[in-house]
Amino acid sequence: MAGRTAARGLTQYGVAKAGLSHLTRYLATDLNPKVRVNGIAVGSTATSALETVLVMPEIRDTMIANTPLRFIGEPEDIALGVLYLSSPAARYVTGKIIEIDGGTESSTLDIPIPDF
């Protein structure tokens, strides 16, 4: 998600994610028709990467409130997307970024950084 939206304090992360999204599209173009290349843009997911913030009720609650489906995703939610993309059901899908993010359109968390 950080590759398609802007959020304060996440410049380097967002630019790297955007680069990966574009790389996905280029690889899909270069490797077709024998290889399909797709990516998954993951929203807030309850993994060890978010463990330190999810234990703080006020931050967790803000993230949930800012997610249209009103819950934090689980790794299984992402795995189901991977399963779809690797199945025959996705045989006509290439060069796409599938968003599995609970419907979020912007960052679910504001990072307090000082103004320049």
XYZ file of N, CA and C in Angstrom:
348
model
N 0.811 -1.184 0.000
C 0.000 0.000 0.000
C 0.863 1.259 0.000
N 1.996 1.215 0.692
C 2.861 2.389 0.771
C 3.409 2.798 -0.591
N 3.375 1.899 -1.559
C 3.859 2.207 -2.891
C 2.884 3.005 -3.735
N 1.642 3.147 -3.280
C 0.647 3.893 -4.056
C 0.052 5.061 -3.300
N 0.354 5.201 -2.027
C -0.134 6.332 -1.242
C 1.046 6.995 -0.547
N 0.866 8.216 -0.147
C 1.914 8.928 0.577
C 1.538 9.031 2.048
N 2.511 8.813 2.903
C 2.290 8.937 4.341
C 3.516 9.579 4.965
N 3.283 10.491 5.825
C 4.365 11.214 6.485
C 5.272 10.247 7.247
N 6.563 10.412 7.066
C 7.538 9.600 7.780
C 7.878 8.284 7.102
N 7.297 8.027 5.934
C 7.532 6.747 5.257
C 8.091 6.922 3.845
N 8.802 8.011 3.605
C 9.269 8.318 2.255
C 10.102 7.191 1.649
N 11.159 6.777 2.320
C 12.043 5.756 1.761
C 11.301 4.439 1.550
N 10.502 4.046 2.519
C 9.729 2.808 2.438
C 8.748 2.860 1.264
N 8.040 3.975 1.136
C 7.058 4.120 0.064
C 7.685 4.107 -1.315
N 8.817 4.783 -1.464
C 9.503 4.812 -2.756
C 9.995 3.413 -3.123
N 10.513 2.678 -2.159
C 10.962 1.303 -2.420
C 9.792 0.423 -2.847
N 8.661 0.562 -2.179
C 7.477 -0.229 -2.528
C 6.964 0.131 -3.921
N 6.980 1.408 -4.260
C 6.554 1.829 -5.599
C 7.473 1.228 -6.660
N 8.763 1.188 -6.368
C 9.716 0.577 -7.294
C 9.427 -0.897 -7.517
N 9.070 -1.598 -6.451
C 8.736 -3.021 -6.585
C 7.469 -3.226 -7.413
N 6.510 -2.338 -7.247
C 5.286 -2.426 -8.050
C 5.605 -2.243 -9.532
N 6.441 -1.270 -9.827
C 6.798 -1.016 -11.225
C 7.638 -2.168 -11.782
N 8.535 -2.706 -10.964
C 9.328 -3.862 -11.380
C 8.415 -5.033 -11.743
N 7.360 -5.222 -10.983
C 6.397 -6.293 -11.263
C 5.811 -6.130 -12.658
N 5.412 -4.918 -12.999
C 4.831 -4.674 -14.320
C 5.859 -4.894 -15.442
N 7.093 -4.425 -15.225
C 8.128 -4.622 -16.236
C 8.453 -6.096 -16.430
N 8.590 -6.841 -15.330
C 8.887 -8.270 -15.447
C 7.763 -9.016 -16.147
N 6.527 -8.623 -15.874
C 5.391 -9.257 -16.551
C 5.474 -9.029 -18.056
N 5.917 -7.845 -18.452
C 6.070 -7.529 -19.870
C 7.232 -8.303 -20.487
N 8.352 -8.364 -19.777
C 9.545 -9.030 -20.310
C 9.431 -10.551 -20.331
N 8.709 -11.128 -19.411
C 8.687 -12.586 -19.271
C 7.467 -13.263 -19.886
N 6.521 -12.472 -20.405
C 5.348 -13.095 -21.018
C 5.740 -13.794 -22.311
N 5.035 -14.745 -22.818
C 3.786 -15.292 -22.313
C 3.958 -16.491 -21.381
N 5.198 -16.947 -21.185
C 5.381 -18.184 -20.418
C 5.372 -17.990 -18.911
N 5.662 -16.788 -18.455
C 5.721 -16.537 -17.009
C 4.781 -15.388 -16.673
N 3.938 -15.606 -15.668
C 3.081 -14.534 -15.160
C 3.762 -13.940 -13.931
N 3.745 -12.621 -13.827
C 4.345 -11.944 -12.679
C 3.305 -11.009 -12.081
N 3.024 -11.186 -10.809
C 2.070 -10.351 -10.087
C 2.630 -10.056 -8.707
N 2.038 -9.108 -8.038
C 2.446 -8.780 -6.676
C 1.235 -8.596 -5.790
N 1.494 -8.543 -4.506
C 0.431 -8.302 -3.534
C 0.833 -7.106 -2.680
N -0.038 -6.104 -2.629
C 0.156 -4.943 -1.756
C -0.605 -5.238 -0.468
N 0.142 -5.369 0.589
C -0.410 -5.809 1.869
C -0.701 -4.612 2.762
N -1.871 -4.608 3.364
C -2.207 -3.598 4.363
C -1.714 -4.042 5.732
N -2.176 -3.391 6.762
C -1.784 -3.742 8.129
C -2.159 -5.189 8.411
N -1.149 -5.976 8.754
C -1.333 -7.408 8.984
C -0.666 -7.783 10.299
N -1.338 -8.585 11.083
C -0.840 -8.982 12.407
C 0.315 -9.968 12.263
N 1.504 -9.424 12.081
C 2.726 -10.225 11.995
C 3.731 -9.673 12.990
N 4.884 -10.311 13.081
C 5.919 -9.837 14.001
C 6.385 -8.427 13.643
N 6.236 -8.020 12.385
C 6.639 -6.671 11.977
C 5.804 -5.591 12.663
N 4.552 -5.892 12.981
C 3.674 -4.917 13.646
C 3.490 -5.203 15.132
N 4.133 -6.243 15.606
C 3.957 -6.675 16.989
C 4.156 -5.544 18.001
N 5.174 -4.731 17.784
C 5.486 -3.687 18.764
C 4.431 -2.595 18.838
N 3.699 -2.360 17.746
C 2.657 -1.330 17.791
C 1.285 -1.897 18.112
N 1.037 -3.137 17.742
C -0.284 -3.717 17.997
C -0.551 -3.975 19.475
N 0.505 -4.019 20.288
C 0.302 -4.213 21.731
C -0.112 -2.918 22.427
N -0.022 -1.792 21.718
C -0.442 -0.508 22.275
C -1.888 -0.252 21.857
N -2.832 -0.331 22.800
C -4.258 -0.241 22.461
C -4.634 0.995 21.648
N -4.082 2.159 21.979
C -4.473 3.377 21.269
C -4.019 3.349 19.812
N -2.839 2.805 19.554
C -2.351 2.711 18.176
C -3.129 1.641 17.416
N -3.301 0.481 18.032
C -4.068 -0.601 17.400
C -5.480 -0.129 17.052
N -6.134 0.550 17.997
C -7.501 1.027 17.770
C -7.568 2.046 16.631
N -6.560 2.911 16.533
C -6.503 3.884 15.439
C -6.348 3.177 14.101
N -5.477 2.176 14.058
C -5.277 1.422 12.820
C -6.570 0.727 12.397
N -7.269 0.145 13.349
C -8.534 -0.534 13.051
C -9.577 0.472 12.571
N -9.672 1.611 13.249
C -10.652 2.638 12.873
C -10.384 3.192 11.475
N -9.115 3.228 11.055
C -8.746 3.752 9.742
C -8.801 2.701 8.631
N -9.199 1.488 8.970
C -9.343 0.406 7.994
C -10.832 0.185 7.751
N -11.322 0.369 6.526
C -12.757 0.239 6.265
C -13.392 -1.063 6.757
N -12.690 -2.182 6.683
C -13.270 -3.438 7.172
C -13.187 -3.569 8.693
N -12.537 -2.620 9.340
C -12.485 -2.504 10.805
C -11.825 -3.679 11.525
N -10.791 -4.247 10.901
C -9.958 -5.210 11.614
C -8.585 -5.252 10.960
N -7.611 -5.742 11.709
C -6.255 -5.918 11.201
C -6.204 -7.284 10.523
N -5.628 -7.340 9.339
C -5.545 -8.597 8.608
C -4.654 -9.613 9.305
N -4.860 -10.853 8.947
C -4.058 -11.970 9.447
C -3.225 -12.522 8.285
N -2.112 -13.187 8.579
C -1.303 -13.768 7.501
C -2.112 -14.670 6.562
N -3.114 -15.341 7.088
C -3.948 -16.213 6.260
C -4.677 -15.428 5.168
N -5.029 -14.172 5.461
C -5.689 -13.336 4.454
C -4.774 -13.123 3.250
N -3.506 -12.927 3.516
C -2.528 -12.724 2.445
C -2.282 -14.044 1.714
N -2.184 -15.124 2.474
C -1.937 -16.443 1.882
C -3.027 -16.815 0.882
N -4.264 -16.438 1.171
C -5.354 -16.740 0.237
C -5.176 -15.997 -1.088
N -4.637 -14.780 -1.024
C -4.337 -14.048 -2.256
C -3.231 -14.716 -3.053
N -2.204 -15.195 -2.353
C -1.111 -15.916 -3.013
C -1.649 -17.194 -3.654
N -2.510 -17.887 -2.928
C -3.115 -19.114 -3.450
C -3.887 -18.829 -4.743
N -4.655 -17.747 -4.737
C -5.392 -17.364 -5.949
C -4.436 -17.108 -7.114
N -3.411 -16.275 -6.878
C -2.503 -15.912 -7.967
C -1.732 -17.109 -8.508
N -1.511 -18.114 -7.683
C -0.765 -19.288 -8.135
C -1.680 -20.385 -8.686
N -2.967 -20.130 -8.716
C -3.928 -21.133 -9.176
C -4.321 -20.899 -10.637
N -4.944 -21.899 -11.263
C -5.450 -21.720 -12.625
C -6.503 -20.609 -12.733
N -7.133 -20.257 -11.626
C -8.143 -19.191 -11.652
C -7.539 -17.852 -12.070
N -6.230 -17.684 -11.893
C -5.558 -16.427 -12.238
C -4.747 -16.552 -13.525
N -5.097 -17.488 -14.372
C -4.301 -17.728 -15.583
C -4.284 -16.544 -16.549
N -5.235 -15.621 -16.408
C -5.309 -14.454 -17.285
C -4.896 -13.183 -16.540
N -4.153 -13.340 -15.471
C -3.731 -12.209 -14.646
C -2.209 -12.124 -14.681
N -1.689 -11.000 -15.134
C -0.250 -10.764 -15.081
C 0.012 -9.263 -15.042
N 1.102 -8.896 -14.387
C 1.469 -7.491 -14.282
C 0.603 -6.697 -13.327
N -0.082 -7.375 -12.445
C -1.020 -6.705 -11.539
C -0.533 -6.753 -10.099
N -0.930 -5.739 -9.359
C -0.709 -5.693 -7.919
C -2.072 -5.875 -7.277
N -2.254 -6.972 -6.571
C -3.508 -7.252 -5.880
C -3.420 -6.611 -4.495
N -4.368 -5.770 -4.181
C -4.370 -5.073 -2.889
C -5.180 -5.872 -1.874
N -4.508 -6.341 -0.845
C -5.161 -7.059 0.254
C -4.903 -6.206 1.488
N -5.801 -5.248 1.706
C -5.525 -4.196 2.687
C -6.738 -3.743 3.485
N -7.789 -4.516 3.473
C -8.977 -4.135 4.236
C -9.708 -2.929 3.684
N -9.352 -2.520 2.459
C -10.016 -1.381 1.837
C -9.380 -0.037 2.120
N -8.204 -0.024 2.697
C -7.576 1.251 3.045
C -7.132 2.014 1.808
N -7.299 3.316 1.848
C -6.877 4.192 0.760
C -5.784 5.159 1.194
N -5.438 5.127 2.460
C -4.354 5.965 2.966
C -3.739 5.261 4.163
N -2.690 5.825 4.683
C -2.009 5.209 5.820
C -2.961 5.039 7.000
N -2.846 3.913 7.682
C -3.684 3.676 8.859
C -3.048 4.239 10.120
N -1.848 4.787 9.980
C -1.122 5.259 11.150
C -0.349 6.523 10.806
N -0.532 7.564 11.586
C 0.249 8.783 11.407
C 1.513 8.678 12.244
N 2.644 8.895 11.602
C 3.914 8.855 12.316
C 4.276 10.278 12.695
N 4.371 10.550 13.991
C 4.675 11.921 14.419
C 6.147 12.263 14.191
N 6.409 13.060 13.174
C 7.764 13.538 12.939
C 7.718 15.056 12.936
N 8.826 15.693 13.326
C 8.828 17.155 13.392
C 8.782 17.784 12.002
N 8.215 18.974 11.930
C 8.207 19.733 10.687
C 9.621 20.196 10.381
N 9.934 20.307 9.092
C 11.252 20.807 8.699
C 11.257 22.303 8.694
